[in-house]
Coordinates of C-alpha atoms (C1' of nucleotides) in Angstrom, one line a residue:
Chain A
X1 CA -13.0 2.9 22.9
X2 CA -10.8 0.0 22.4
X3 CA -8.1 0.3 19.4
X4 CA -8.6 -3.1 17.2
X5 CA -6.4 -3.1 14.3
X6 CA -8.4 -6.3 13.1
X7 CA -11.8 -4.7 13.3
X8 CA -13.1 -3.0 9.8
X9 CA -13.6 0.3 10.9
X10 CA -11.0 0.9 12.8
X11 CA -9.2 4.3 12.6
X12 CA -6.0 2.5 13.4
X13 CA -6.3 0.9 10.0
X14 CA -6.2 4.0 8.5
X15 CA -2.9 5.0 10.1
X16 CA -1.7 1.4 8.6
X17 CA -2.7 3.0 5.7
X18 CA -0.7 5.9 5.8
X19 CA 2.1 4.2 7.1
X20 CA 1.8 1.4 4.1
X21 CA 1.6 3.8 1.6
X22 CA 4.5 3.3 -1.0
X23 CA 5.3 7.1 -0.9
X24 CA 4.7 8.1 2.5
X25 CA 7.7 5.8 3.9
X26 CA 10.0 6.8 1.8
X27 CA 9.0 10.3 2.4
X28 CA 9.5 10.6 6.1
X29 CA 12.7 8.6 5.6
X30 CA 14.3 11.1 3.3
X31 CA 13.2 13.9 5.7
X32 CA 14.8 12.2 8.4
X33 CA 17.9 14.3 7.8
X34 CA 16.2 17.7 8.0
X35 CA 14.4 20.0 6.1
X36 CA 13.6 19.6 2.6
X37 CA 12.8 21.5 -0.3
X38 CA 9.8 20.3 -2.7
X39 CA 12.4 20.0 -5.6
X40 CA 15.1 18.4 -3.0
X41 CA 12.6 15.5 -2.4
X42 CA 11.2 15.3 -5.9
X43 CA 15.0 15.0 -6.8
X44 CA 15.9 12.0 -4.4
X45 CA 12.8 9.9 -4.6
X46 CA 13.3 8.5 -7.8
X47 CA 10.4 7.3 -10.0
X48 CA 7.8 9.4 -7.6
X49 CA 5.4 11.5 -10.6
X50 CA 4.5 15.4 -9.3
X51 CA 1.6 14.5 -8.4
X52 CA 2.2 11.4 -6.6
X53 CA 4.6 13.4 -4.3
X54 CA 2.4 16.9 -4.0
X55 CA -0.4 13.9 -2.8
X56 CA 1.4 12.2 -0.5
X57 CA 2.6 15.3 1.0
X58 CA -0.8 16.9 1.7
X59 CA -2.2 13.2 3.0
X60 CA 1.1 13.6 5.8
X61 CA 0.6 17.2 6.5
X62 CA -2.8 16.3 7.0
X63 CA -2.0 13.7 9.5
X64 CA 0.3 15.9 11.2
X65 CA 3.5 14.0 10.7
X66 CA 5.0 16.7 8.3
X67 CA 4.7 20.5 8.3
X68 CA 5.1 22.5 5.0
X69 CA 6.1 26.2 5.3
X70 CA 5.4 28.2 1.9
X71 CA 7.5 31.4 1.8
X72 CA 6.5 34.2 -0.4
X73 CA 9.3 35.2 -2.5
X74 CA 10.2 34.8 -6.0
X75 CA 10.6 32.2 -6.8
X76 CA 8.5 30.4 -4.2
X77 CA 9.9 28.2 -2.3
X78 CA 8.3 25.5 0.4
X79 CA 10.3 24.2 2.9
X80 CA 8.9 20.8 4.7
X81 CA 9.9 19.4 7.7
X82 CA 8.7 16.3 9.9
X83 CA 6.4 17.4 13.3
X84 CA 7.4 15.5 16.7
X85 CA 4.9 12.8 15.9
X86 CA 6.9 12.3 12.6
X87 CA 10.0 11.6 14.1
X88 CA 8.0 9.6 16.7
X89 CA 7.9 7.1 13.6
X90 CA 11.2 7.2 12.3
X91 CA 13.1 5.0 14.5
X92 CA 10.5 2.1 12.6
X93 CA 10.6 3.2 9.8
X94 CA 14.4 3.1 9.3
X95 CA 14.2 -0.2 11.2
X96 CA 11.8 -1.5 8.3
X97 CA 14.2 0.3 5.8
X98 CA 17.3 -1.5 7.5
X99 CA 15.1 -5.2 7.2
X100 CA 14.6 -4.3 3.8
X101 CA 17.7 -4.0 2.3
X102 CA 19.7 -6.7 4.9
X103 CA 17.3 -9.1 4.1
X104 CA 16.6 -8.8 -0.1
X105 CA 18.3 -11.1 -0.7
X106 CA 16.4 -13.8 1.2
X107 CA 13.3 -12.7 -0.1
X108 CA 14.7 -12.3 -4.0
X109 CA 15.9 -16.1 -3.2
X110 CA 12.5 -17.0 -1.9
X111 CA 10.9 -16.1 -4.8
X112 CA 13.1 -17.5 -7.4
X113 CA 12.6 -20.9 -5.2
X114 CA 9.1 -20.4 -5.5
X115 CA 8.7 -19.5 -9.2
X116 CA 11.0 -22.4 -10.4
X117 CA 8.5 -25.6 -9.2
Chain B
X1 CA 25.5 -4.3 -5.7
X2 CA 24.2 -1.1 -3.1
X3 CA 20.8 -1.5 -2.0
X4 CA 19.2 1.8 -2.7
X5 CA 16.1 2.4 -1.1
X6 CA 15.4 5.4 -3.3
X7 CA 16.4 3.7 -6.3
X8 CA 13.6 2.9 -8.6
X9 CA 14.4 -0.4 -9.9
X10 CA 16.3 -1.2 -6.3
X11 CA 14.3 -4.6 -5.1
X12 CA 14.4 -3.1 -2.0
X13 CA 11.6 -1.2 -2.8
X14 CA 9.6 -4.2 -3.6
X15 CA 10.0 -5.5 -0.3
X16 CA 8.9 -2.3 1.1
X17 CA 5.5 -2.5 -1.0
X18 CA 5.1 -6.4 0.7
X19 CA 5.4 -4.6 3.9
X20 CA 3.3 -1.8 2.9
X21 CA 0.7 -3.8 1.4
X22 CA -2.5 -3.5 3.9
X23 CA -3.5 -7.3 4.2
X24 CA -0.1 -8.4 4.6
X25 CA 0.8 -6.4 7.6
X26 CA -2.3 -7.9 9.4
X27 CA -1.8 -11.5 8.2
X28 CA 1.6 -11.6 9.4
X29 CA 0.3 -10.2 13.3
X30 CA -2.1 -12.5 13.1
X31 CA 0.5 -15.6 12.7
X32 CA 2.8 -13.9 14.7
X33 CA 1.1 -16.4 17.8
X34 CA 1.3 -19.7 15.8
X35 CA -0.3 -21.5 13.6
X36 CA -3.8 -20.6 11.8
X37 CA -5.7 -22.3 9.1
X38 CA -7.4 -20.2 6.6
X39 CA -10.9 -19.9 7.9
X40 CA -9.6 -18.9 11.1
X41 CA -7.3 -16.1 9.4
X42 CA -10.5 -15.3 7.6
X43 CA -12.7 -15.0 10.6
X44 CA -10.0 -13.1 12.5
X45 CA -9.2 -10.4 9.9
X46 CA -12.2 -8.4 9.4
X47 CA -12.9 -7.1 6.0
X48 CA -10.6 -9.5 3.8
X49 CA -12.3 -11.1 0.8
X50 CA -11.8 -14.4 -0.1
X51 CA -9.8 -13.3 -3.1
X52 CA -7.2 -11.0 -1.0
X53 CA -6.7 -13.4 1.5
X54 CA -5.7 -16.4 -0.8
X55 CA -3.8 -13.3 -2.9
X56 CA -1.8 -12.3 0.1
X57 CA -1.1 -15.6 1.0
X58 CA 0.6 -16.3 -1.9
X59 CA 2.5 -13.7 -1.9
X60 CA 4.1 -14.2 1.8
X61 CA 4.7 -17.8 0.6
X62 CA 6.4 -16.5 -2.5
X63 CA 8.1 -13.9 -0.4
X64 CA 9.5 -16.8 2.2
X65 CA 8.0 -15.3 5.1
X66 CA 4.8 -17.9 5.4
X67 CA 4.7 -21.3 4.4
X68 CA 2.0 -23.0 3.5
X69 CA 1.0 -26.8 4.6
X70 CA -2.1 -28.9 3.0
X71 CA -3.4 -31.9 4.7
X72 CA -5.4 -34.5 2.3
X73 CA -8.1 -34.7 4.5
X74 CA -11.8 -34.2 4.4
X75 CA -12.4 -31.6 4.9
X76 CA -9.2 -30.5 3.7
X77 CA -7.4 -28.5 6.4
X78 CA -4.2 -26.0 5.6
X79 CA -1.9 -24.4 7.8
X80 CA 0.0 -20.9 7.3
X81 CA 2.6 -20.5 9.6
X82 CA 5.5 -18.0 9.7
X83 CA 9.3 -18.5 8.6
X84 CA 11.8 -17.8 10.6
X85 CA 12.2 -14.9 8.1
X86 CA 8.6 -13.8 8.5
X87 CA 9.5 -14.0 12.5
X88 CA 12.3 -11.7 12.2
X89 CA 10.2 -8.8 10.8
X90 CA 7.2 -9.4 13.3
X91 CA 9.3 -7.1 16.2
X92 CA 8.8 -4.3 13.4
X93 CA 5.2 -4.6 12.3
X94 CA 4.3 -5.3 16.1
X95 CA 5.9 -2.0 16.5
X96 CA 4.4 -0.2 14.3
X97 CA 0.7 -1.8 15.2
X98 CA 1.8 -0.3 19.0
X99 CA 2.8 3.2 16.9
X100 CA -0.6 3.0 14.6
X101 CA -3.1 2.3 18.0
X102 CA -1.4 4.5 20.4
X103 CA -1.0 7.7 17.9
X104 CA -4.1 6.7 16.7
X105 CA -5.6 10.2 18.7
X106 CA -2.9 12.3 17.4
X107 CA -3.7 11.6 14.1
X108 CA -7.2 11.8 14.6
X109 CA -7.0 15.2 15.8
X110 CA -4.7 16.2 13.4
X111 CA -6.9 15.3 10.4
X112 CA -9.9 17.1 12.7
X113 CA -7.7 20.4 12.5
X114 CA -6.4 20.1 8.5
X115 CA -9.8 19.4 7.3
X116 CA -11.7 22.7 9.6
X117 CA -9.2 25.3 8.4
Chain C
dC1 C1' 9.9 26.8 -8.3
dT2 C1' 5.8 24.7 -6.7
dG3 C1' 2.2 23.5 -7.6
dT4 C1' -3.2 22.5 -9.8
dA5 C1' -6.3 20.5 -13.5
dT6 C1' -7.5 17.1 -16.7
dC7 C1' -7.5 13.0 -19.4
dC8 C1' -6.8 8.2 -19.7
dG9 C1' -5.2 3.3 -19.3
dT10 C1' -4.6 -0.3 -16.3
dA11 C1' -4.2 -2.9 -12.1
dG12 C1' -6.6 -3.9 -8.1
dA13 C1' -10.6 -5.0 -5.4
dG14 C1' -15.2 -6.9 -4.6
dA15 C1' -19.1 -10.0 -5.8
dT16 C1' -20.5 -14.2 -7.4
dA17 C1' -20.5 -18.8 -8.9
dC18 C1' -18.3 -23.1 -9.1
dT19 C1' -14.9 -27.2 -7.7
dG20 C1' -11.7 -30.9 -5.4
Chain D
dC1 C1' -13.0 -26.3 4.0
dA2 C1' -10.2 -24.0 1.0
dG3 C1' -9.8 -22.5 -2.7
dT4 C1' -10.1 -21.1 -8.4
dA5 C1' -12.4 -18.6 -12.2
dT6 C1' -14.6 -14.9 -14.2
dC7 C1' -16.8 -10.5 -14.3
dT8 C1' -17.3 -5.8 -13.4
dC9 C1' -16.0 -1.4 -11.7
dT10 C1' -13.5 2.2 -9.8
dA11 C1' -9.8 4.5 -8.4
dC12 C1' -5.0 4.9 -8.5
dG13 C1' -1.2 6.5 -10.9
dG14 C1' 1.3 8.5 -15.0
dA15 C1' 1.5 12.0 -18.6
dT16 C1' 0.6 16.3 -20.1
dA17 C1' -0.6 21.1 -20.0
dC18 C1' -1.2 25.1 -17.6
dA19 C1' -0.9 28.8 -13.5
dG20 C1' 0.7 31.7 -9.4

DNA sequence: CTGTATCCGTAGAGATACTG
DNA sequence: CAGTATCTCTACGGATACAG
């Protein structure tokens, strides 16, 4: 079975998804420097709601790009951490994190072009 | 001024969600080898409406990474191509079709083994 | 601390019909 | 051919309250 991101029902759409999902990038990218606590990324994603995040991190777990370990002391505390296949997509991710922020200024420019005519 | 991916009202974020967005992704593969007119972006990208297509359009023109050329012809006949901005982000999204198609199983099997247990 | 459950408003997506 | 306009509908996301 061939993998044709253009066709409809493509399972590789799905991972396009998962990888375009608002969350999800920024995610993996904050787990990039190691192991996280729930609270720690709650705390550095700004603007992401409880559920949003508690989402997002079931949709990657499921995916198996992120592994969550729940330990049973009080208070609880979950410890999340990315899988190899994870990191496998880190090196893009940061690339598309690095194109976002060296080139917002072209695109902010771009648009105020666009709005003015 | 620090672009802060992780800030909310950062505009970096916004360019992530371009990049996130599903239709964009493909419309910008599917110009990365020249040239297309709309029906044949249409035709090749299975599943878009009408209504996305033109909307996503827009948006990459508004963006600066597609422009947008009408002939005054009949039958009227317009051309998308990429900018040299759009170019400059295909090696990333090119990447991260190869990532989505060749982890495509991984995923898969992942997502077989969440959803059993 | 780390969730789940529920309600609710709004943006987004599809279908359809029409136009230069 | 390449759109625009309008309608409808749902499903995403935020807020809030509650629980283990």
């Amino acid at each position: 079975m061939e993998a044709d991101l253009y066709a409809r029902d493509c399972g590789s759409r799905q991972v396009l998804d998962r990888i375009g999902d608002r969350w999800s990038v920024l995610v993996v990218l904050t787990l990039a420097s190691g192991t996280k606590r729930y609270g720690e990324l709650a705390q550095r994603i700004e603007g992401v709601s409880q559920k949003m995040l508690t989402q997002t991190l079931r949709g990657l777990e499921r995916d198996g790009l992120v592994t969550r370990a729940a330990h049973a002391t009080v208070p609880p505390r979950v410890d999340y951490a990315l899988t190899a296949l994870g990191r496998s997509l880190l090196d893009l991710l940061s690339g598309l994190e690095s194109w976002a922020t060296t080139h917002l200024g072209e695109v902010e420019a771009a648009r105020a072009r666009y709005d003015t005519r």
